[in-house]
């Protein structure tokens, strides 16, 4: 699975959009981009994933650049409850059971 | 509600006293897995199961056992716990093992003294 790079921390004002970047310059054609988050010491929570096209669900939007070397997770109206560590992971259907490598992620602090 | 349920949430025990952490999912998922999370080391996979009666080792299986006798349950067994197994444990499941998103339980914080 390709390696990802994320900023260690970010702040966002409550009610504003939170844009979390992820660099995955070595991504291959069959690798998906997944986003999870972990609030305090709770279990990681799946947010969204995509391959090439931008994706949106009830939690967030995922914007993947045309060359697929980077992506941005957008929380459109951040709330205090969105304060968490956000993990960007790339994974292919050929990964078999190679464990998900969560890395250090981005610690997002939503400020009132 | 679709969920992965772990029990107990907190457990303090002594070295050598056998314990079991239970994990159950109600989503008819084929794939289940156990992770441990330690400061600075992130999440590491202990064991996984692709289906009933099929289990295999992850990255850090030493000192742990698992079983998958039925699809919904995947207990983690520590036959003789040691202090280095003090950690935060997560069970996870997914529809199938290749690329479906993982659903995690809320964790079990284990302290072995």
PDB file of C-alpha atoms in Angstrom:
ATOM      1  CA  UNK A   1       0.000   0.000   0.000  1.00  0.00           C
ATOM      2  CA  UNK A   2       1.250   3.492  -0.859  1.00  0.00           C
ATOM      3  CA  UNK A   3       2.552   5.748   1.892  1.00  0.00           C
ATOM      4  CA  UNK A   4       0.574   8.820   2.895  1.00  0.00           C
ATOM      5  CA  UNK A   5       1.684  12.149   4.364  1.00  0.00           C
ATOM      6  CA  UNK A   6      -0.572  14.330   6.496  1.00  0.00           C
ATOM      7  CA  UNK A   7       0.057  17.461   8.551  1.00  0.00           C
ATOM      8  CA  UNK A   8       0.337  16.579  12.241  1.00  0.00           C
ATOM      9  CA  UNK A   9      -2.270  19.071  13.397  1.00  0.00           C
ATOM     10  CA  UNK A  10      -4.817  21.622  12.244  1.00  0.00           C
ATOM     11  CA  UNK A  11      -7.261  24.027  13.830  1.00  0.00           C
ATOM     12  CA  UNK A  12     -10.678  24.946  12.507  1.00  0.00           C
ATOM     13  CA  UNK A  13     -13.301  27.367  13.764  1.00  0.00           C
ATOM     14  CA  UNK A  14     -16.632  25.851  14.653  1.00  0.00           C
ATOM     15  CA  UNK A  15     -19.115  26.151  11.793  1.00  0.00           C
ATOM     16  CA  UNK A  16     -16.431  26.581   9.171  1.00  0.00           C
ATOM     17  CA  UNK A  17     -15.317  23.975   6.666  1.00  0.00           C
ATOM     18  CA  UNK A  18     -12.405  21.820   7.731  1.00  0.00           C
ATOM     19  CA  UNK A  19     -10.145  20.853   4.835  1.00  0.00           C
ATOM     20  CA  UNK A  20      -7.725  18.057   5.683  1.00  0.00           C
ATOM     21  CA  UNK A  21      -5.047  17.353   3.073  1.00  0.00           C
ATOM     22  CA  UNK A  22      -3.333  14.072   2.342  1.00  0.00           C
ATOM     23  CA  UNK A  23      -0.434  13.431   0.028  1.00  0.00           C
ATOM     24  CA  UNK A  24      -0.147   9.990  -1.608  1.00  0.00           C
ATOM     25  CA  UNK A  25       2.204  10.639  -4.481  1.00  0.00           C
ATOM     26  CA  UNK A  26       3.093   6.968  -4.972  1.00  0.00           C
ATOM     27  CA  UNK A  27      -0.486   5.771  -5.250  1.00  0.00           C
ATOM     28  CA  UNK A  28      -1.120   3.160  -7.915  1.00  0.00           C
ATOM     29  CA  UNK A  29      -4.079   2.814 -10.211  1.00  0.00           C
ATOM     30  CA  UNK A  30      -5.988   0.252  -8.199  1.00  0.00           C
ATOM     31  CA  UNK A  31      -5.528   1.849  -4.786  1.00  0.00           C
ATOM     32  CA  UNK A  32      -8.438   3.469  -2.999  1.00  0.00           C
ATOM     33  CA  UNK A  33      -8.117   6.411  -0.634  1.00  0.00           C
ATOM     34  CA  UNK A  34      -9.804   5.782   2.729  1.00  0.00           C
ATOM     35  CA  UNK A  35     -10.400   8.206   5.562  1.00  0.00           C
ATOM     36  CA  UNK A  36     -10.995   7.205   9.166  1.00  0.00           C
ATOM     37  CA  UNK A  37     -11.077   9.258  12.330  1.00  0.00           C
ATOM     38  CA  UNK A  38     -10.509   8.433  15.982  1.00  0.00           C
ATOM     39  CA  UNK A  39     -12.138  10.535  18.663  1.00  0.00           C
ATOM     40  CA  UNK A  40     -10.088  10.410  21.851  1.00  0.00           C
ATOM     41  CA  UNK A  41      -9.616   6.702  22.610  1.00  0.00           C
ATOM     42  CA  UNK A  42     -12.710   5.430  20.845  1.00  0.00           C
ATOM     43  CA  UNK A  43     -12.532   2.939  17.991  1.00  0.00           C
ATOM     44  CA  UNK A  44     -11.573   4.406  14.622  1.00  0.00           C
ATOM     45  CA  UNK A  45     -14.604   5.411  12.593  1.00  0.00           C
ATOM     46  CA  UNK A  46     -14.844   4.992   8.841  1.00  0.00           C
ATOM     47  CA  UNK A  47     -15.661   8.256   7.077  1.00  0.00           C
ATOM     48  CA  UNK A  48     -15.416   7.872   3.322  1.00  0.00           C
ATOM     49  CA  UNK A  49     -13.377   6.331   0.530  1.00  0.00           C
ATOM     50  CA  UNK A  50     -12.854   6.866  -3.185  1.00  0.00           C
ATOM     51  CA  UNK A  51     -10.845   5.762  -6.182  1.00  0.00           C
ATOM     52  CA  UNK A  52     -10.848   8.503  -8.814  1.00  0.00           C
ATOM     53  CA  UNK A  53     -14.032  10.506  -8.581  1.00  0.00           C
ATOM     54  CA  UNK A  54     -14.949  12.887  -5.833  1.00  0.00           C
ATOM     55  CA  UNK A  55     -17.237  11.348  -3.255  1.00  0.00           C
ATOM     56  CA  UNK A  56     -19.744  12.757  -0.790  1.00  0.00           C
ATOM     57  CA  UNK A  57     -21.718  11.194   2.004  1.00  0.00           C
ATOM     58  CA  UNK A  58     -23.565  12.430   5.061  1.00  0.00           C
ATOM     59  CA  UNK A  59     -20.329  12.960   6.969  1.00  0.00           C
ATOM     60  CA  UNK A  60     -17.890  14.468   4.513  1.00  0.00           C
ATOM     61  CA  UNK A  61     -16.685  15.029   0.972  1.00  0.00           C
ATOM     62  CA  UNK A  62     -13.559  13.582  -0.556  1.00  0.00           C
ATOM     63  CA  UNK A  63     -11.803  15.484  -3.311  1.00  0.00           C
ATOM     64  CA  UNK A  64      -9.143  13.541  -5.217  1.00  0.00           C
ATOM     65  CA  UNK A  65      -6.867  15.414  -7.601  1.00  0.00           C
ATOM     66  CA  UNK A  66      -6.870  14.387 -11.231  1.00  0.00           C
ATOM     67  CA  UNK A  67      -3.407  12.822 -10.972  1.00  0.00           C
ATOM     68  CA  UNK A  68      -4.574  11.085  -7.744  1.00  0.00           C
ATOM     69  CA  UNK A  69      -1.402  12.107  -5.921  1.00  0.00           C
ATOM     70  CA  UNK A  70      -3.265  13.977  -3.241  1.00  0.00           C
ATOM     71  CA  UNK A  71      -6.707  14.291  -1.744  1.00  0.00           C
ATOM     72  CA  UNK A  72      -8.644  16.498   0.644  1.00  0.00           C
ATOM     73  CA  UNK A  73     -11.251  15.482   3.167  1.00  0.00           C
ATOM     74  CA  UNK A  74     -13.809  18.223   3.701  1.00  0.00           C
ATOM     75  CA  UNK A  75     -16.038  18.479   6.741  1.00  0.00           C
ATOM     76  CA  UNK A  76     -18.421  21.170   5.500  1.00  0.00           C
ATOM     77  CA  UNK A  77     -19.535  22.606   8.846  1.00  0.00           C
ATOM     78  CA  UNK A  78     -17.165  21.480  11.568  1.00  0.00           C
ATOM     79  CA  UNK A  79     -18.518  21.076  15.084  1.00  0.00           C
ATOM     80  CA  UNK A  80     -16.732  20.550  18.388  1.00  0.00           C
ATOM     81  CA  UNK A  81     -17.590  16.846  18.097  1.00  0.00           C
ATOM     82  CA  UNK A  82     -15.419  16.634  14.975  1.00  0.00           C
ATOM     83  CA  UNK A  83     -12.296  17.154  17.091  1.00  0.00           C
ATOM     84  CA  UNK A  84     -10.356  13.942  16.448  1.00  0.00           C
ATOM     85  CA  UNK A  85      -7.344  12.394  14.774  1.00  0.00           C
ATOM     86  CA  UNK A  86      -8.012  11.878  11.060  1.00  0.00           C
ATOM     87  CA  UNK A  87      -6.223   9.123   9.170  1.00  0.00           C
ATOM     88  CA  UNK A  88      -5.752   8.940   5.415  1.00  0.00           C
ATOM     89  CA  UNK A  89      -4.974   5.449   4.122  1.00  0.00           C
ATOM     90  CA  UNK A  90      -4.496   4.069   0.642  1.00  0.00           C
ATOM     91  CA  UNK A  91      -5.353   0.463   0.005  1.00  0.00           C
ATOM     92  CA  UNK A  92      -5.927  -1.743  -2.996  1.00  0.00           C
ATOM     93  CA  UNK A  93      -8.119  -4.733  -3.572  1.00  0.00           C
ATOM     94  CA  UNK A  94      -4.852  -6.656  -3.927  1.00  0.00           C
ATOM     95  CA  UNK A  95      -3.748  -5.798  -0.416  1.00  0.00           C
ATOM     96  CA  UNK A  96      -5.019  -9.100   0.899  1.00  0.00           C
ATOM     97  CA  UNK A  97      -4.783  -9.150   4.635  1.00  0.00           C
ATOM     98  CA  UNK A  98      -1.963  -6.652   4.906  1.00  0.00           C
ATOM     99  CA  UNK A  99      -3.101  -4.721   7.964  1.00  0.00           C
ATOM    100  CA  UNK A 100      -4.333  -1.184   7.608  1.00  0.00           C
ATOM    101  CA  UNK A 101      -1.449   1.103   8.564  1.00  0.00           C
ATOM    102  CA  UNK A 102      -2.965   4.086  10.311  1.00  0.00           C
ATOM    103  CA  UNK A 103       0.131   6.207  10.714  1.00  0.00           C
ATOM    104  CA  UNK A 104       0.021   9.311  12.888  1.00  0.00           C
ATOM    105  CA  UNK A 105      -2.803  11.139  11.100  1.00  0.00           C
ATOM    106  CA  UNK A 106      -3.852  14.779  11.534  1.00  0.00           C
ATOM    107  CA  UNK A 107      -5.101  15.960  14.886  1.00  0.00           C
ATOM    108  CA  UNK A 108      -7.984  18.331  14.090  1.00  0.00           C
ATOM    109  CA  UNK A 109      -9.035  20.729  16.819  1.00  0.00           C
ATOM    110  CA  UNK A 110     -12.346  22.480  16.269  1.00  0.00           C
ATOM    111  CA  UNK A 111     -12.418  25.691  18.240  1.00  0.00           C
ATOM    112  CA  UNK A 112     -15.546  27.472  19.466  1.00  0.00           C
TER     113      UNK A 112
ATOM    114  CA  UNK B   1     -28.259  -0.656  15.153  1.00  0.00           C
ATOM    115  CA  UNK B   2     -25.302  -2.084  13.251  1.00  0.00           C
ATOM    116  CA  UNK B   3     -22.373  -2.330  15.582  1.00  0.00           C
ATOM    117  CA  UNK B   4     -19.333  -4.133  16.891  1.00  0.00           C
ATOM    118  CA  UNK B   5     -19.606  -4.767  20.621  1.00  0.00           C
ATOM    119  CA  UNK B   6     -16.638  -5.459  22.856  1.00  0.00           C
ATOM    120  CA  UNK B   7     -16.696  -6.445  26.503  1.00  0.00           C
ATOM    121  CA  UNK B   8     -15.478  -5.468  28.953  1.00  0.00           C
ATOM    122  CA  UNK B   9     -14.598  -1.805  28.312  1.00  0.00           C
ATOM    123  CA  UNK B  10     -12.072  -1.775  31.151  1.00  0.00           C
ATOM    124  CA  UNK B  11     -10.215  -4.654  32.758  1.00  0.00           C
ATOM    125  CA  UNK B  12      -7.510  -4.755  35.401  1.00  0.00           C
ATOM    126  CA  UNK B  13      -5.942  -8.126  36.050  1.00  0.00           C
ATOM    127  CA  UNK B  14      -2.799  -9.746  37.387  1.00  0.00           C
ATOM    128  CA  UNK B  15      -0.009 -11.510  35.575  1.00  0.00           C
ATOM    129  CA  UNK B  16      -0.869 -15.073  34.595  1.00  0.00           C
ATOM    130  CA  UNK B  17      -4.619 -14.963  35.147  1.00  0.00           C
ATOM    131  CA  UNK B  18      -6.372 -16.113  31.978  1.00  0.00           C
ATOM    132  CA  UNK B  19      -8.861 -13.697  30.484  1.00  0.00           C
ATOM    133  CA  UNK B  20     -11.131 -13.377  27.476  1.00  0.00           C
ATOM    134  CA  UNK B  21     -12.245 -10.217  25.730  1.00  0.00           C
ATOM    135  CA  UNK B  22     -15.420 -10.794  23.760  1.00  0.00           C
ATOM    136  CA  UNK B  23     -16.297  -9.263  20.400  1.00  0.00           C
ATOM    137  CA  UNK B  24     -19.606  -9.576  18.608  1.00  0.00           C
ATOM    138  CA  UNK B  25     -20.926  -7.999  15.413  1.00  0.00           C
ATOM    139  CA  UNK B  26     -24.502  -7.949  14.129  1.00  0.00           C
ATOM    140  CA  UNK B  27     -23.796  -7.090  10.489  1.00  0.00           C
ATOM    141  CA  UNK B  28     -23.182 -10.614   9.170  1.00  0.00           C
ATOM    142  CA  UNK B  29     -19.617  -9.588   8.342  1.00  0.00           C
ATOM    143  CA  UNK B  30     -17.236 -12.263   7.127  1.00  0.00           C
ATOM    144  CA  UNK B  31     -14.016 -10.569   8.199  1.00  0.00           C
ATOM    145  CA  UNK B  32     -13.085  -9.829  11.806  1.00  0.00           C
ATOM    146  CA  UNK B  33      -9.844  -8.660  13.321  1.00  0.00           C
ATOM    147  CA  UNK B  34      -8.199  -7.657  16.592  1.00  0.00           C
ATOM    148  CA  UNK B  35      -5.875  -4.673  16.982  1.00  0.00           C
ATOM    149  CA  UNK B  36      -3.938  -3.241  19.879  1.00  0.00           C
ATOM    150  CA  UNK B  37      -3.076   0.438  20.161  1.00  0.00           C
ATOM    151  CA  UNK B  38      -0.089   1.703  22.111  1.00  0.00           C
ATOM    152  CA  UNK B  39       1.286   5.261  22.357  1.00  0.00           C
ATOM    153  CA  UNK B  40       3.752   5.959  19.587  1.00  0.00           C
ATOM    154  CA  UNK B  41       3.113   2.589  17.898  1.00  0.00           C
ATOM    155  CA  UNK B  42      -0.304   3.159  16.386  1.00  0.00           C
ATOM    156  CA  UNK B  43      -2.698   0.322  15.664  1.00  0.00           C
ATOM    157  CA  UNK B  44      -1.180  -3.120  15.203  1.00  0.00           C
ATOM    158  CA  UNK B  45      -3.058  -6.185  14.087  1.00  0.00           C
ATOM    159  CA  UNK B  46      -3.031  -9.196  16.418  1.00  0.00           C
ATOM    160  CA  UNK B  47      -5.182 -11.822  14.671  1.00  0.00           C
ATOM    161  CA  UNK B  48      -7.772 -11.886  11.952  1.00  0.00           C
ATOM    162  CA  UNK B  49     -10.455 -14.191  10.633  1.00  0.00           C
ATOM    163  CA  UNK B  50     -11.783 -14.323   7.093  1.00  0.00           C
ATOM    164  CA  UNK B  51     -14.732 -16.536   8.005  1.00  0.00           C
ATOM    165  CA  UNK B  52     -15.972 -19.154  10.438  1.00  0.00           C
ATOM    166  CA  UNK B  53     -13.227 -21.550  11.539  1.00  0.00           C
ATOM    167  CA  UNK B  54     -10.626 -19.559   9.552  1.00  0.00           C
ATOM    168  CA  UNK B  55      -8.132 -17.537  11.620  1.00  0.00           C
ATOM    169  CA  UNK B  56      -4.597 -16.313  11.054  1.00  0.00           C
ATOM    170  CA  UNK B  57      -1.865 -14.329  12.731  1.00  0.00           C
ATOM    171  CA  UNK B  58      -1.381 -10.622  12.277  1.00  0.00           C
ATOM    172  CA  UNK B  59       1.686  -8.590  13.133  1.00  0.00           C
ATOM    173  CA  UNK B  60       1.797  -9.185  16.905  1.00  0.00           C
ATOM    174  CA  UNK B  61       0.117 -12.542  17.735  1.00  0.00           C
ATOM    175  CA  UNK B  62       2.448 -13.696  20.531  1.00  0.00           C
ATOM    176  CA  UNK B  63       0.621 -14.280  23.787  1.00  0.00           C
ATOM    177  CA  UNK B  64      -2.849 -14.228  22.227  1.00  0.00           C
ATOM    178  CA  UNK B  65      -5.343 -16.784  20.948  1.00  0.00           C
ATOM    179  CA  UNK B  66      -8.590 -16.368  19.052  1.00  0.00           C
ATOM    180  CA  UNK B  67     -11.447 -18.526  17.869  1.00  0.00           C
ATOM    181  CA  UNK B  68     -14.219 -18.104  15.276  1.00  0.00           C
ATOM    182  CA  UNK B  69     -16.801 -20.775  15.932  1.00  0.00           C
ATOM    183  CA  UNK B  70     -19.670 -18.661  14.690  1.00  0.00           C
ATOM    184  CA  UNK B  71     -19.797 -15.730  12.327  1.00  0.00           C
ATOM    185  CA  UNK B  72     -20.794 -13.039  14.786  1.00  0.00           C
ATOM    186  CA  UNK B  73     -18.266 -13.720  17.569  1.00  0.00           C
ATOM    187  CA  UNK B  74     -14.488 -13.412  17.658  1.00  0.00           C
ATOM    188  CA  UNK B  75     -13.138 -13.600  21.227  1.00  0.00           C
ATOM    189  CA  UNK B  76      -9.567 -12.669  22.109  1.00  0.00           C
ATOM    190  CA  UNK B  77      -7.978 -14.943  24.694  1.00  0.00           C
ATOM    191  CA  UNK B  78      -4.938 -14.167  26.817  1.00  0.00           C
ATOM    192  CA  UNK B  79      -3.931 -17.478  28.385  1.00  0.00           C
ATOM    193  CA  UNK B  80      -1.264 -15.991  30.657  1.00  0.00           C
ATOM    194  CA  UNK B  81      -1.339 -12.194  30.503  1.00  0.00           C
ATOM    195  CA  UNK B  82       1.845 -10.225  31.105  1.00  0.00           C
ATOM    196  CA  UNK B  83       2.390  -6.503  31.796  1.00  0.00           C
ATOM    197  CA  UNK B  84       3.545  -5.898  28.207  1.00  0.00           C
ATOM    198  CA  UNK B  85       0.010  -6.752  27.099  1.00  0.00           C
ATOM    199  CA  UNK B  86      -1.300  -3.693  28.874  1.00  0.00           C
ATOM    200  CA  UNK B  87      -2.893  -1.829  25.987  1.00  0.00           C
ATOM    201  CA  UNK B  88      -6.049  -0.550  24.322  1.00  0.00           C
ATOM    202  CA  UNK B  89      -7.636  -3.296  22.247  1.00  0.00           C
ATOM    203  CA  UNK B  90     -10.020  -2.910  19.331  1.00  0.00           C
ATOM    204  CA  UNK B  91     -12.091  -5.473  17.505  1.00  0.00           C
ATOM    205  CA  UNK B  92     -13.117  -4.681  13.941  1.00  0.00           C
ATOM    206  CA  UNK B  93     -15.215  -6.284  11.229  1.00  0.00           C
ATOM    207  CA  UNK B  94     -15.939  -5.750   7.563  1.00  0.00           C
ATOM    208  CA  UNK B  95     -18.236  -7.259   4.999  1.00  0.00           C
ATOM    209  CA  UNK B  96     -15.364  -8.987   3.269  1.00  0.00           C
ATOM    210  CA  UNK B  97     -11.635  -8.910   3.820  1.00  0.00           C
ATOM    211  CA  UNK B  98     -10.336  -7.226   0.738  1.00  0.00           C
ATOM    212  CA  UNK B  99     -11.456  -3.634   0.545  1.00  0.00           C
ATOM    213  CA  UNK B 100     -14.628  -3.087   2.560  1.00  0.00           C
ATOM    214  CA  UNK B 101     -14.413  -0.407   5.245  1.00  0.00           C
ATOM    215  CA  UNK B 102     -13.670  -1.652   8.738  1.00  0.00           C
ATOM    216  CA  UNK B 103     -16.140  -1.086  11.564  1.00  0.00           C
ATOM    217  CA  UNK B 104     -14.501  -0.867  14.972  1.00  0.00           C
ATOM    218  CA  UNK B 105     -15.735  -1.566  18.459  1.00  0.00           C
ATOM    219  CA  UNK B 106     -15.317   0.997  21.237  1.00  0.00           C
ATOM    220  CA  UNK B 107     -12.268  -0.650  22.673  1.00  0.00           C
ATOM    221  CA  UNK B 108     -11.149  -2.532  25.774  1.00  0.00           C
ATOM    222  CA  UNK B 109      -8.567  -0.939  27.999  1.00  0.00           C
ATOM    223  CA  UNK B 110      -6.574  -3.743  29.630  1.00  0.00           C
ATOM    224  CA  UNK B 111      -4.123  -3.282  32.487  1.00  0.00           C
ATOM    225  CA  UNK B 112      -1.989  -6.223  33.587  1.00  0.00           C
ATOM    226  CA  UNK B 113      -0.140  -5.739  36.860  1.00  0.00           C
TER     227      UNK B 113
END
